[in-house]
């Protein structure tokens, strides 16, 4: 088992992040009692100290510890087993915001993109055993793929590449999403196989309409 609580530098910044988060939460709750609408408008500003610490000092410390351990990860989308460095590389500063978030998730909870092959004791002292993802991959909503700290595939949303979907107008998103959601799971799998080279086994999916 990988025991992340044994790494003092990591547990130290984890506790600091928890403390900052609690302080920000208190400020938000206090602001809500005074003026709820204004508190919601100021939410991001109030939480900024915690978010900044989490995404820099805490995330980089987590990255360096994981780089030291270099555990085997399982890629959600493909099932491939890869070393941490094969996925995230060796330079924290090259990571995208999404990669940074998933480094954080790897030490705090089970990531939906990559997970540890071995059992692991998280920083909150909860042990996670190797097994299925809590949120299994859904047809047409495939996770991104990263190699050596670079995104080689942004993943998919509603049956189309994530970057293309994000660039659609609101009306375009609604039209595309409604069309995709009207398909059966088998139709979705067939569509992804034909258009994007996925390898879903059609017999595993229901042809029942939603």
PDB file of N, CA and C in Angstrom, residues 62-156:
ATOM      1  N   UNK A  62       2.498  18.030  -3.701  1.00  0.00           N
ATOM      2  CA  UNK A  62       1.907  16.736  -4.042  1.00  0.00           C
ATOM      3  C   UNK A  62       2.572  16.152  -5.284  1.00  0.00           C
ATOM      4  N   UNK A  63       2.799  17.011  -6.273  1.00  0.00           N
ATOM      5  CA  UNK A  63       3.458  16.580  -7.512  1.00  0.00           C
ATOM      6  C   UNK A  63       4.842  16.015  -7.221  1.00  0.00           C
ATOM      7  N   UNK A  64       5.630  16.728  -6.415  1.00  0.00           N
ATOM      8  CA  UNK A  64       6.998  16.293  -6.129  1.00  0.00           C
ATOM      9  C   UNK A  64       7.037  14.987  -5.335  1.00  0.00           C
ATOM     10  N   UNK A  65       6.077  14.811  -4.424  1.00  0.00           N
ATOM     11  CA  UNK A  65       6.011  13.557  -3.663  1.00  0.00           C
ATOM     12  C   UNK A  65       5.633  12.407  -4.591  1.00  0.00           C
ATOM     13  N   UNK A  66       4.648  12.627  -5.442  1.00  0.00           N
ATOM     14  CA  UNK A  66       4.244  11.577  -6.377  1.00  0.00           C
ATOM     15  C   UNK A  66       5.354  11.266  -7.382  1.00  0.00           C
ATOM     16  N   UNK A  67       6.113  12.280  -7.749  1.00  0.00           N
ATOM     17  CA  UNK A  67       7.240  12.068  -8.650  1.00  0.00           C
ATOM     18  C   UNK A  67       8.293  11.188  -7.970  1.00  0.00           C
ATOM     19  N   UNK A  68       8.470  11.395  -6.673  1.00  0.00           N
ATOM     20  CA  UNK A  68       9.420  10.598  -5.892  1.00  0.00           C
ATOM     21  C   UNK A  68       8.959   9.141  -5.800  1.00  0.00           C
ATOM     22  N   UNK A  69       7.665   8.947  -5.546  1.00  0.00           N
ATOM     23  CA  UNK A  69       7.113   7.592  -5.447  1.00  0.00           C
ATOM     24  C   UNK A  69       7.020   6.954  -6.833  1.00  0.00           C
ATOM     25  N   UNK A  70       6.642   7.771  -7.813  1.00  0.00           N
ATOM     26  CA  UNK A  70       6.426   7.346  -9.204  1.00  0.00           C
ATOM     27  C   UNK A  70       5.548   6.090  -9.282  1.00  0.00           C
ATOM     28  N   UNK A  71       4.325   6.180  -8.718  1.00  0.00           N
ATOM     29  CA  UNK A  71       3.448   5.005  -8.699  1.00  0.00           C
ATOM     30  C   UNK A  71       2.898   4.678 -10.081  1.00  0.00           C
ATOM     31  N   UNK A  72       2.404   3.457 -10.218  1.00  0.00           N
ATOM     32  CA  UNK A  72       1.723   3.064 -11.450  1.00  0.00           C
ATOM     33  C   UNK A  72       0.290   3.569 -11.378  1.00  0.00           C
ATOM     34  N   UNK A  73      -0.140   4.257 -12.426  1.00  0.00           N
ATOM     35  CA  UNK A  73      -1.503   4.758 -12.523  1.00  0.00           C
ATOM     36  C   UNK A  73      -2.253   3.984 -13.600  1.00  0.00           C
ATOM     37  N   UNK A  74      -3.566   3.933 -13.445  1.00  0.00           N
ATOM     38  CA  UNK A  74      -4.406   3.325 -14.472  1.00  0.00           C
ATOM     39  C   UNK A  74      -5.188   4.438 -15.155  1.00  0.00           C
ATOM     40  N   UNK A  75      -5.087   4.476 -16.462  1.00  0.00           N
ATOM     41  CA  UNK A  75      -5.781   5.493 -17.250  1.00  0.00           C
ATOM     42  C   UNK A  75      -7.236   5.075 -17.420  1.00  0.00           C
ATOM     43  N   UNK A  76      -8.126   5.915 -16.937  1.00  0.00           N
ATOM     44  CA  UNK A  76      -9.547   5.587 -16.930  1.00  0.00           C
ATOM     45  C   UNK A  76     -10.060   5.214 -18.320  1.00  0.00           C
ATOM     46  N   UNK A  77      -9.738   6.021 -19.286  1.00  0.00           N
ATOM     47  CA  UNK A  77     -10.321   5.847 -20.619  1.00  0.00           C
ATOM     48  C   UNK A  77      -9.806   4.621 -21.356  1.00  0.00           C
ATOM     49  N   UNK A  78      -8.515   4.353 -21.251  1.00  0.00           N
ATOM     50  CA  UNK A  78      -7.928   3.256 -22.029  1.00  0.00           C
ATOM     51  C   UNK A  78      -7.617   2.013 -21.200  1.00  0.00           C
ATOM     52  N   UNK A  79      -7.551   2.170 -19.882  1.00  0.00           N
ATOM     53  CA  UNK A  79      -7.194   1.041 -19.025  1.00  0.00           C
ATOM     54  C   UNK A  79      -5.688   0.792 -18.981  1.00  0.00           C
ATOM     55  N   UNK A  80      -4.894   1.642 -19.654  1.00  0.00           N
ATOM     56  CA  UNK A  80      -3.443   1.449 -19.674  1.00  0.00           C
ATOM     57  C   UNK A  80      -2.831   1.715 -18.305  1.00  0.00           C
ATOM     58  N   UNK A  81      -1.771   0.962 -17.994  1.00  0.00           N
ATOM     59  CA  UNK A  81      -1.030   1.156 -16.749  1.00  0.00           C
ATOM     60  C   UNK A  81       0.242   1.938 -17.069  1.00  0.00           C
ATOM     61  N   UNK A  82       0.385   3.102 -16.447  1.00  0.00           N
ATOM     62  CA  UNK A  82       1.487   4.005 -16.755  1.00  0.00           C
ATOM     63  C   UNK A  82       2.093   4.552 -15.468  1.00  0.00           C
ATOM     64  N   UNK A  83       3.386   4.783 -15.477  1.00  0.00           N
ATOM     65  CA  UNK A  83       4.039   5.422 -14.338  1.00  0.00           C
ATOM     66  C   UNK A  83       3.593   6.885 -14.254  1.00  0.00           C
ATOM     67  N   UNK A  84       3.594   7.417 -13.054  1.00  0.00           N
ATOM     68  CA  UNK A  84       3.201   8.803 -12.845  1.00  0.00           C
ATOM     69  C   UNK A  84       3.945   9.737 -13.788  1.00  0.00           C
ATOM     70  N   UNK A  85       5.257   9.549 -13.930  1.00  0.00           N
ATOM     71  CA  UNK A  85       6.067  10.441 -14.756  1.00  0.00           C
ATOM     72  C   UNK A  85       5.693  10.329 -16.233  1.00  0.00           C
ATOM     73  N   UNK A  86       5.206   9.159 -16.662  1.00  0.00           N
ATOM     74  CA  UNK A  86       4.791   8.989 -18.056  1.00  0.00           C
ATOM     75  C   UNK A  86       3.556   9.825 -18.365  1.00  0.00           C
ATOM     76  N   UNK A  87       2.741  10.055 -17.345  1.00  0.00           N
ATOM     77  CA  UNK A  87       1.519  10.830 -17.524  1.00  0.00           C
ATOM     78  C   UNK A  87       1.761  12.320 -17.303  1.00  0.00           C
ATOM     79  N   UNK A  88       2.369  12.658 -16.146  1.00  0.00           N
ATOM     80  CA  UNK A  88       2.477  14.054 -15.731  1.00  0.00           C
ATOM     81  C   UNK A  88       3.846  14.679 -15.987  1.00  0.00           C
ATOM     82  N   UNK A  89       4.821  13.903 -16.431  1.00  0.00           N
ATOM     83  CA  UNK A  89       6.136  14.457 -16.696  1.00  0.00           C
ATOM     84  C   UNK A  89       6.894  14.806 -15.424  1.00  0.00           C
ATOM     85  N   UNK A  90       7.933  15.647 -15.561  1.00  0.00           N
ATOM     86  CA  UNK A  90       8.786  15.996 -14.418  1.00  0.00           C
ATOM     87  C   UNK A  90       8.759  17.485 -14.067  1.00  0.00           C
ATOM     88  N   UNK A  91       8.028  18.280 -14.829  1.00  0.00           N
ATOM     89  CA  UNK A  91       8.034  19.728 -14.620  1.00  0.00           C
ATOM     90  C   UNK A  91       6.631  20.200 -14.249  1.00  0.00           C
ATOM     91  N   UNK A  92       6.438  20.528 -12.995  1.00  0.00           N
ATOM     92  CA  UNK A  92       5.130  20.969 -12.512  1.00  0.00           C
ATOM     93  C   UNK A  92       4.632  22.204 -13.262  1.00  0.00           C
ATOM     94  N   UNK A  93       5.544  23.101 -13.596  1.00  0.00           N
ATOM     95  CA  UNK A  93       5.176  24.369 -14.231  1.00  0.00           C
ATOM     96  C   UNK A  93       4.614  24.210 -15.639  1.00  0.00           C
ATOM     97  N   UNK A  94       4.757  23.024 -16.222  1.00  0.00           N
ATOM     98  CA  UNK A  94       4.239  22.790 -17.568  1.00  0.00           C
ATOM     99  C   UNK A  94       2.810  22.252 -17.551  1.00  0.00           C
ATOM    100  N   UNK A  95       2.310  21.913 -16.371  1.00  0.00           N
ATOM    101  CA  UNK A  95       0.982  21.313 -16.290  1.00  0.00           C
ATOM    102  C   UNK A  95      -0.126  22.325 -16.561  1.00  0.00           C
ATOM    103  N   UNK A  96      -1.201  21.860 -17.186  1.00  0.00           N
ATOM    104  CA  UNK A  96      -2.374  22.691 -17.376  1.00  0.00           C
ATOM    105  C   UNK A  96      -3.150  22.749 -16.050  1.00  0.00           C
ATOM    106  N   UNK A  97      -4.125  23.655 -15.976  1.00  0.00           N
ATOM    107  CA  UNK A  97      -4.940  23.768 -14.764  1.00  0.00           C
ATOM    108  C   UNK A  97      -5.660  22.463 -14.465  1.00  0.00           C
ATOM    109  N   UNK A  98      -6.109  21.790 -15.512  1.00  0.00           N
ATOM    110  CA  UNK A  98      -6.816  20.525 -15.337  1.00  0.00           C
ATOM    111  C   UNK A  98      -5.890  19.459 -14.753  1.00  0.00           C
ATOM    112  N   UNK A  99      -4.650  19.395 -15.238  1.00  0.00           N
ATOM    113  CA  UNK A  99      -3.690  18.423 -14.721  1.00  0.00           C
ATOM    114  C   UNK A  99      -3.361  18.704 -13.261  1.00  0.00           C
ATOM    115  N   UNK A 100      -3.203  19.991 -12.931  1.00  0.00           N
ATOM    116  CA  UNK A 100      -2.929  20.376 -11.544  1.00  0.00           C
ATOM    117  C   UNK A 100      -4.067  19.910 -10.645  1.00  0.00           C
ATOM    118  N   UNK A 101      -5.300  20.105 -11.103  1.00  0.00           N
ATOM    119  CA  UNK A 101      -6.457  19.691 -10.329  1.00  0.00           C
ATOM    120  C   UNK A 101      -6.428  18.186 -10.064  1.00  0.00           C
ATOM    121  N   UNK A 102      -6.044  17.422 -11.067  1.00  0.00           N
ATOM    122  CA  UNK A 102      -6.050  15.966 -10.898  1.00  0.00           C
ATOM    123  C   UNK A 102      -4.861  15.457 -10.098  1.00  0.00           C
ATOM    124  N   UNK A 103      -3.775  16.198 -10.063  1.00  0.00           N
ATOM    125  CA  UNK A 103      -2.692  15.865  -9.126  1.00  0.00           C
ATOM    126  C   UNK A 103      -3.221  16.008  -7.703  1.00  0.00           C
ATOM    127  N   UNK A 104      -3.951  17.093  -7.461  1.00  0.00           N
ATOM    128  CA  UNK A 104      -4.553  17.319  -6.142  1.00  0.00           C
ATOM    129  C   UNK A 104      -5.531  16.202  -5.805  1.00  0.00           C
ATOM    130  N   UNK A 105      -6.352  15.845  -6.778  1.00  0.00           N
ATOM    131  CA  UNK A 105      -7.339  14.786  -6.550  1.00  0.00           C
ATOM    132  C   UNK A 105      -6.683  13.446  -6.243  1.00  0.00           C
ATOM    133  N   UNK A 106      -5.535  13.190  -6.854  1.00  0.00           N
ATOM    134  CA  UNK A 106      -4.855  11.914  -6.626  1.00  0.00           C
ATOM    135  C   UNK A 106      -4.465  11.711  -5.165  1.00  0.00           C
ATOM    136  N   UNK A 107      -4.206  12.799  -4.451  1.00  0.00           N
ATOM    137  CA  UNK A 107      -3.796  12.647  -3.047  1.00  0.00           C
ATOM    138  C   UNK A 107      -4.940  12.924  -2.079  1.00  0.00           C
ATOM    139  N   UNK A 108      -6.071  13.408  -2.597  1.00  0.00           N
ATOM    140  CA  UNK A 108      -7.200  13.736  -1.727  1.00  0.00           C
ATOM    141  C   UNK A 108      -8.411  12.833  -1.939  1.00  0.00           C
ATOM    142  N   UNK A 109      -8.575  12.357  -3.176  1.00  0.00           N
ATOM    143  CA  UNK A 109      -9.709  11.496  -3.497  1.00  0.00           C
ATOM    144  C   UNK A 109      -9.374  10.772  -4.793  1.00  0.00           C
ATOM    145  N   UNK A 110     -10.226   9.860  -5.195  1.00  0.00           N
ATOM    146  CA  UNK A 110      -9.960   9.105  -6.412  1.00  0.00           C
ATOM    147  C   UNK A 110     -10.243   9.949  -7.638  1.00  0.00           C
ATOM    148  N   UNK A 111      -9.245  10.145  -8.483  1.00  0.00           N
ATOM    149  CA  UNK A 111      -9.403  10.948  -9.691  1.00  0.00           C
ATOM    150  C   UNK A 111     -10.274  10.212 -10.702  1.00  0.00           C
ATOM    151  N   UNK A 112     -11.002  10.972 -11.524  1.00  0.00           N
ATOM    152  CA  UNK A 112     -11.827  10.348 -12.554  1.00  0.00           C
ATOM    153  C   UNK A 112     -11.059  10.168 -13.862  1.00  0.00           C
ATOM    154  N   UNK A 113      -9.816  10.628 -13.918  1.00  0.00           N
ATOM    155  CA  UNK A 113      -9.012  10.481 -15.123  1.00  0.00           C
ATOM    156  C   UNK A 113      -7.929   9.418 -14.930  1.00  0.00           C
ATOM    157  N   UNK A 114      -7.224   9.469 -13.817  1.00  0.00           N
ATOM    158  CA  UNK A 114      -6.207   8.474 -13.473  1.00  0.00           C
ATOM    159  C   UNK A 114      -6.403   8.042 -12.023  1.00  0.00           C
ATOM    160  N   UNK A 115      -6.056   6.798 -11.728  1.00  0.00           N
ATOM    161  CA  UNK A 115      -6.123   6.318 -10.352  1.00  0.00           C
ATOM    162  C   UNK A 115      -4.899   5.446 -10.078  1.00  0.00           C
ATOM    163  N   UNK A 116      -4.599   5.239  -8.804  1.00  0.00           N
ATOM    164  CA  UNK A 116      -3.490   4.391  -8.420  1.00  0.00           C
ATOM    165  C   UNK A 116      -3.806   2.937  -8.736  1.00  0.00           C
ATOM    166  N   UNK A 117      -2.812   2.215  -9.211  1.00  0.00           N
ATOM    167  CA  UNK A 117      -2.975   0.772  -9.423  1.00  0.00           C
ATOM    168  C   UNK A 117      -3.004   0.062  -8.066  1.00  0.00           C
ATOM    169  N   UNK A 118      -2.165   0.527  -7.135  1.00  0.00           N
ATOM    170  CA  UNK A 118      -2.084  -0.086  -5.809  1.00  0.00           C
ATOM    171  C   UNK A 118      -3.090   0.548  -4.848  1.00  0.00           C
ATOM    172  N   UNK A 119      -3.329  -0.137  -3.750  1.00  0.00           N
ATOM    173  CA  UNK A 119      -4.121   0.462  -2.683  1.00  0.00           C
ATOM    174  C   UNK A 119      -3.364   1.680  -2.162  1.00  0.00           C
ATOM    175  N   UNK A 120      -4.105   2.677  -1.710  1.00  0.00           N
ATOM    176  CA  UNK A 120      -3.455   3.903  -1.248  1.00  0.00           C
ATOM    177  C   UNK A 120      -4.173   4.453  -0.027  1.00  0.00           C
ATOM    178  N   UNK A 121      -3.390   4.991   0.904  1.00  0.00           N
ATOM    179  CA  UNK A 121      -3.940   5.679   2.069  1.00  0.00           C
ATOM    180  C   UNK A 121      -3.837   7.163   1.796  1.00  0.00           C
ATOM    181  N   UNK A 122      -4.998   7.808   1.647  1.00  0.00           N
ATOM    182  CA  UNK A 122      -5.040   9.216   1.298  1.00  0.00           C
ATOM    183  C   UNK A 122      -4.651  10.101   2.485  1.00  0.00           C
ATOM    184  N   UNK A 123      -4.495  11.389   2.217  1.00  0.00           N
ATOM    185  CA  UNK A 123      -4.105  12.334   3.265  1.00  0.00           C
ATOM    186  C   UNK A 123      -5.162  12.466   4.353  1.00  0.00           C
ATOM    187  N   UNK A 124      -6.429  12.186   4.003  1.00  0.00           N
ATOM    188  CA  UNK A 124      -7.490  12.221   5.020  1.00  0.00           C
ATOM    189  C   UNK A 124      -7.567  10.902   5.787  1.00  0.00           C
ATOM    190  N   UNK A 125      -6.554  10.029   5.541  1.00  0.00           N
ATOM    191  CA  UNK A 125      -6.392   8.735   6.219  1.00  0.00           C
ATOM    192  C   UNK A 125      -7.433   7.707   5.804  1.00  0.00           C
ATOM    193  N   UNK A 126      -8.198   8.004   4.751  1.00  0.00           N
ATOM    194  CA  UNK A 126      -9.117   7.009   4.200  1.00  0.00           C
ATOM    195  C   UNK A 126      -8.357   6.175   3.178  1.00  0.00           C
ATOM    196  N   UNK A 127      -8.491   4.863   3.275  1.00  0.00           N
ATOM    197  CA  UNK A 127      -7.801   3.969   2.352  1.00  0.00           C
ATOM    198  C   UNK A 127      -8.693   3.647   1.165  1.00  0.00           C
ATOM    199  N   UNK A 128      -8.142   3.739  -0.019  1.00  0.00           N
ATOM    200  CA  UNK A 128      -8.873   3.414  -1.242  1.00  0.00           C
ATOM    201  C   UNK A 128      -8.232   2.187  -1.868  1.00  0.00           C
ATOM    202  N   UNK A 129      -9.023   1.156  -2.046  1.00  0.00           N
ATOM    203  CA  UNK A 129      -8.517  -0.072  -2.641  1.00  0.00           C
ATOM    204  C   UNK A 129      -8.676  -0.020  -4.148  1.00  0.00           C
ATOM    205  N   UNK A 130      -7.797  -0.743  -4.821  1.00  0.00           N
ATOM    206  CA  UNK A 130      -7.858  -0.803  -6.274  1.00  0.00           C
ATOM    207  C   UNK A 130      -9.209  -1.377  -6.697  1.00  0.00           C
ATOM    208  N   UNK A 131      -9.807  -0.783  -7.698  1.00  0.00           N
ATOM    209  CA  UNK A 131     -11.111  -1.268  -8.144  1.00  0.00           C
ATOM    210  C   UNK A 131     -11.722  -0.312  -9.142  1.00  0.00           C
ATOM    211  N   UNK A 132     -13.024  -0.411  -9.315  1.00  0.00           N
ATOM    212  CA  UNK A 132     -13.705   0.428 -10.293  1.00  0.00           C
ATOM    213  C   UNK A 132     -13.669   1.889  -9.870  1.00  0.00           C
ATOM    214  N   UNK A 133     -13.746   2.761 -10.849  1.00  0.00           N
ATOM    215  CA  UNK A 133     -13.853   4.183 -10.571  1.00  0.00           C
ATOM    216  C   UNK A 133     -15.223   4.466  -9.970  1.00  0.00           C
ATOM    217  N   UNK A 134     -15.275   5.471  -9.103  1.00  0.00           N
ATOM    218  CA  UNK A 134     -16.555   5.843  -8.517  1.00  0.00           C
ATOM    219  C   UNK A 134     -17.495   6.396  -9.581  1.00  0.00           C
ATOM    220  N   UNK A 135     -16.917   7.050 -10.596  1.00  0.00           N
ATOM    221  CA  UNK A 135     -17.728   7.597 -11.680  1.00  0.00           C
ATOM    222  C   UNK A 135     -17.261   6.960 -12.980  1.00  0.00           C
ATOM    223  N   UNK A 136     -17.819   5.820 -13.363  1.00  0.00           N
ATOM    224  CA  UNK A 136     -17.338   5.126 -14.562  1.00  0.00           C
ATOM    225  C   UNK A 136     -17.486   5.960 -15.821  1.00  0.00           C
ATOM    226  N   UNK A 137     -16.620   5.701 -16.766  1.00  0.00           N
ATOM    227  CA  UNK A 137     -16.637   6.443 -18.033  1.00  0.00           C
ATOM    228  C   UNK A 137     -17.966   6.223 -18.749  1.00  0.00           C
ATOM    229  N   UNK A 138     -18.558   7.281 -19.249  1.00  0.00           N
ATOM    230  CA  UNK A 138     -19.809   7.173 -19.981  1.00  0.00           C
ATOM    231  C   UNK A 138     -19.546   7.387 -21.463  1.00  0.00           C
ATOM    232  N   UNK A 139     -20.266   6.659 -22.279  1.00  0.00           N
ATOM    233  CA  UNK A 139     -20.092   6.756 -23.726  1.00  0.00           C
ATOM    234  C   UNK A 139     -20.339   8.193 -24.178  1.00  0.00           C
ATOM    235  N   UNK A 140     -19.370   8.734 -24.894  1.00  0.00           N
ATOM    236  CA  UNK A 140     -19.486  10.097 -25.394  1.00  0.00           C
ATOM    237  C   UNK A 140     -18.991  11.162 -24.436  1.00  0.00           C
ATOM    238  N   UNK A 141     -18.577  10.730 -23.242  1.00  0.00           N
ATOM    239  CA  UNK A 141     -18.043  11.666 -22.239  1.00  0.00           C
ATOM    240  C   UNK A 141     -16.671  11.149 -21.776  1.00  0.00           C
ATOM    241  N   UNK A 142     -15.782  10.910 -22.753  1.00  0.00           N
ATOM    242  CA  UNK A 142     -14.502  10.285 -22.462  1.00  0.00           C
ATOM    243  C   UNK A 142     -13.508  11.264 -21.839  1.00  0.00           C
ATOM    244  N   UNK A 143     -12.691  10.730 -20.943  1.00  0.00           N
ATOM    245  CA  UNK A 143     -11.684  11.529 -20.247  1.00  0.00           C
ATOM    246  C   UNK A 143     -10.560  11.948 -21.190  1.00  0.00           C
ATOM    247  N   UNK A 144      -9.834  13.016 -20.833  1.00  0.00           N
ATOM    248  CA  UNK A 144      -8.661  13.401 -21.629  1.00  0.00           C
ATOM    249  C   UNK A 144      -7.537  12.386 -21.461  1.00  0.00           C
ATOM    250  N   UNK A 145      -6.535  12.488 -22.291  1.00  0.00           N
ATOM    251  CA  UNK A 145      -5.351  11.625 -22.189  1.00  0.00           C
ATOM    252  C   UNK A 145      -4.126  12.520 -22.119  1.00  0.00           C
ATOM    253  N   UNK A 146      -3.258  12.269 -21.136  1.00  0.00           N
ATOM    254  CA  UNK A 146      -2.049  13.055 -20.942  1.00  0.00           C
ATOM    255  C   UNK A 146      -0.822  12.168 -21.042  1.00  0.00           C
ATOM    256  N   UNK A 147       0.233  12.730 -21.609  1.00  0.00           N
ATOM    257  CA  UNK A 147       1.507  12.021 -21.688  1.00  0.00           C
ATOM    258  C   UNK A 147       2.644  13.014 -21.424  1.00  0.00           C
ATOM    259  N   UNK A 148       3.504  12.670 -20.481  1.00  0.00           N
ATOM    260  CA  UNK A 148       4.681  13.479 -20.177  1.00  0.00           C
ATOM    261  C   UNK A 148       4.331  14.940 -19.914  1.00  0.00           C
ATOM    262  N   UNK A 149       3.222  15.141 -19.188  1.00  0.00           N
ATOM    263  CA  UNK A 149       2.844  16.496 -18.823  1.00  0.00           C
ATOM    264  C   UNK A 149       2.179  17.295 -19.922  1.00  0.00           C
ATOM    265  N   UNK A 150       1.772  16.633 -21.008  1.00  0.00           N
ATOM    266  CA  UNK A 150       1.115  17.330 -22.105  1.00  0.00           C
ATOM    267  C   UNK A 150      -0.197  16.646 -22.450  1.00  0.00           C
ATOM    268  N   UNK A 151      -1.173  17.445 -22.839  1.00  0.00           N
ATOM    269  CA  UNK A 151      -2.460  16.897 -23.246  1.00  0.00           C
ATOM    270  C   UNK A 151      -2.387  16.472 -24.698  1.00  0.00           C
ATOM    271  N   UNK A 152      -2.600  15.186 -24.958  1.00  0.00           N
ATOM    272  CA  UNK A 152      -2.567  14.707 -26.342  1.00  0.00           C
ATOM    273  C   UNK A 152      -3.980  14.463 -26.868  1.00  0.00           C
ATOM    274  N   UNK A 153      -4.960  14.503 -25.965  1.00  0.00           N
ATOM    275  CA  UNK A 153      -6.360  14.341 -26.352  1.00  0.00           C
ATOM    276  C   UNK A 153      -7.205  14.989 -25.267  1.00  0.00           C
ATOM    277  N   UNK A 154      -8.035  15.961 -25.633  1.00  0.00           N
ATOM    278  CA  UNK A 154      -8.795  16.723 -24.640  1.00  0.00           C
ATOM    279  C   UNK A 154     -10.021  15.994 -24.113  1.00  0.00           C
ATOM    280  N   UNK A 155     -10.313  14.812 -24.666  1.00  0.00           N
ATOM    281  CA  UNK A 155     -11.496  14.092 -24.233  1.00  0.00           C
ATOM    282  C   UNK A 155     -12.724  14.520 -25.016  1.00  0.00           C
ATOM    283  N   UNK A 156     -13.894  14.054 -24.592  1.00  0.00           N
ATOM    284  CA  UNK A 156     -15.125  14.281 -25.336  1.00  0.00           C
ATOM    285  C   UNK A 156     -16.269  14.683 -24.414  1.00  0.00           C
TER     286      UNK A 156
END
